[in-house]
Amino acid sequence: MRKVLIDAHTHTVASGHAYSSLQEMAQAAADKGLQVLGITEHGPSIQGTCPLVYFKNMHVVPRQMYGIRILMGCEINILDTKGTLDLNDEYLNRLDIAIAGIHDVCWQGGTKEENTEGMIKVIRNPKIHIISHPGDGSAELDFEAMVLAAKEAHTLLEINNHSLAPLRDKPMAKANNLELLKLCKKYEVPTILGSDAHVSFQIADYDRLLPLLAETDFPDELIMNFWPDRFFDYLGIRREG
Ligand SMILES: [Zn+2]
Ligand SMILES: [Zn+2]
């Protein structure tokens, strides 16, 4: 595999169920040779996560640490089939990077069509950069419609390493992520691998995804983790902090 330079989706102690500090995460990312690290704490609907004022106060954090670009963001919860988010624009405007995803504990689903409609609204929301773990099986979704919408909106659908951990018991994750990869390859849509690290040792760990990438013969050119310049341009994120 080519050298991974970006891990956009990680959590620190501020998320309540993760175990490393911001500085420990940044240091570990620098040690692994990354150029960009996203710190994306859970949005307010996840029990035990940081209070809203955390997101307001992020201006105090240096956006360069140990020689790498730090993106301070949030993993926002998608709450329902209307695409309602648990963080409003006042907060979204302050984020360097905005990831949105479905989490069982705060999700009111509907039919596959309804779920997809809400998801596509989020994909088209210009403030959202990445959809976290769409393949984890939390909601039935039409992946083809999502991939096409993502291509048009320049939103990345994440392929999440953490969903494939056996302990997480997400039986659909493998088949779903394979399908997402096949569709991204077919329609030439870039994707991003997400470690979803909840401790510094998991940063840029994509080991569970390697067999899926091999099975689909997935092109390196479509994996944004390898291409920081393209990542910033495609998502409209500033290179400098
Ligand atoms: Zn978490
Ligand atoms: Zn998540």
CSV table of C-alpha atoms in Angstrom, one decimal, residues 7 9-12 18-21 23-29 31-32 34 37 161-162 195-208:
chain,number,residue,atom,x,y,z
A,7,ASP,CA,-6.4,10.2,8.9
A,9,HIS,CA,-11.6,10.7,11.6
A,10,THR,CA,-10.3,10.2,15.2
A,11,HIS,CA,-11.6,10.8,18.7
A,12,THR,CA,-9.8,12.0,21.9
A,18,ALA,CA,-11.8,7.4,23.9
A,19,TYR,CA,-8.5,7.3,25.7
A,20,SER,CA,-5.8,9.6,24.3
A,21,SER,CA,-5.4,13.4,24.6
A,23,GLN,CA,-1.4,16.1,22.0
A,24,GLU,CA,-0.9,12.3,22.3
A,25,MET,CA,-3.0,11.9,19.1
A,26,ALA,CA,-1.0,14.6,17.2
A,27,GLN,CA,2.3,13.2,18.4
A,28,ALA,CA,1.4,9.6,17.3
A,29,ALA,CA,0.2,10.9,13.9
A,31,ASP,CA,5.4,9.6,14.5
A,32,LYS,CA,3.5,7.6,11.8
A,34,LEU,CA,1.1,11.6,8.6
A,37,LEU,CA,-4.9,14.6,11.3
A,161,ASN,CA,-11.8,0.3,9.6
A,162,HIS,CA,-13.4,0.3,13.1
A,195,SER,CA,-9.5,4.6,11.3
A,196,ASP,CA,-12.1,6.1,13.7
A,197,ALA,CA,-9.3,5.8,16.2
A,198,HIS,CA,-10.4,6.0,19.8
A,199,VAL,CA,-6.9,5.6,21.1
A,200,SER,CA,-3.6,6.9,19.6
A,201,PHE,CA,-2.4,3.4,18.7
A,202,GLN,CA,-5.2,3.1,16.2
A,203,ILE,CA,-4.3,6.1,14.1
A,204,ALA,CA,-4.0,5.3,10.4
A,205,ASP,CA,-4.8,1.6,11.1
A,206,TYR,CA,-6.6,0.3,8.1
A,207,ASP,CA,-5.6,-3.3,8.4
A,208,ARG,CA,-9.1,-4.7,8.2
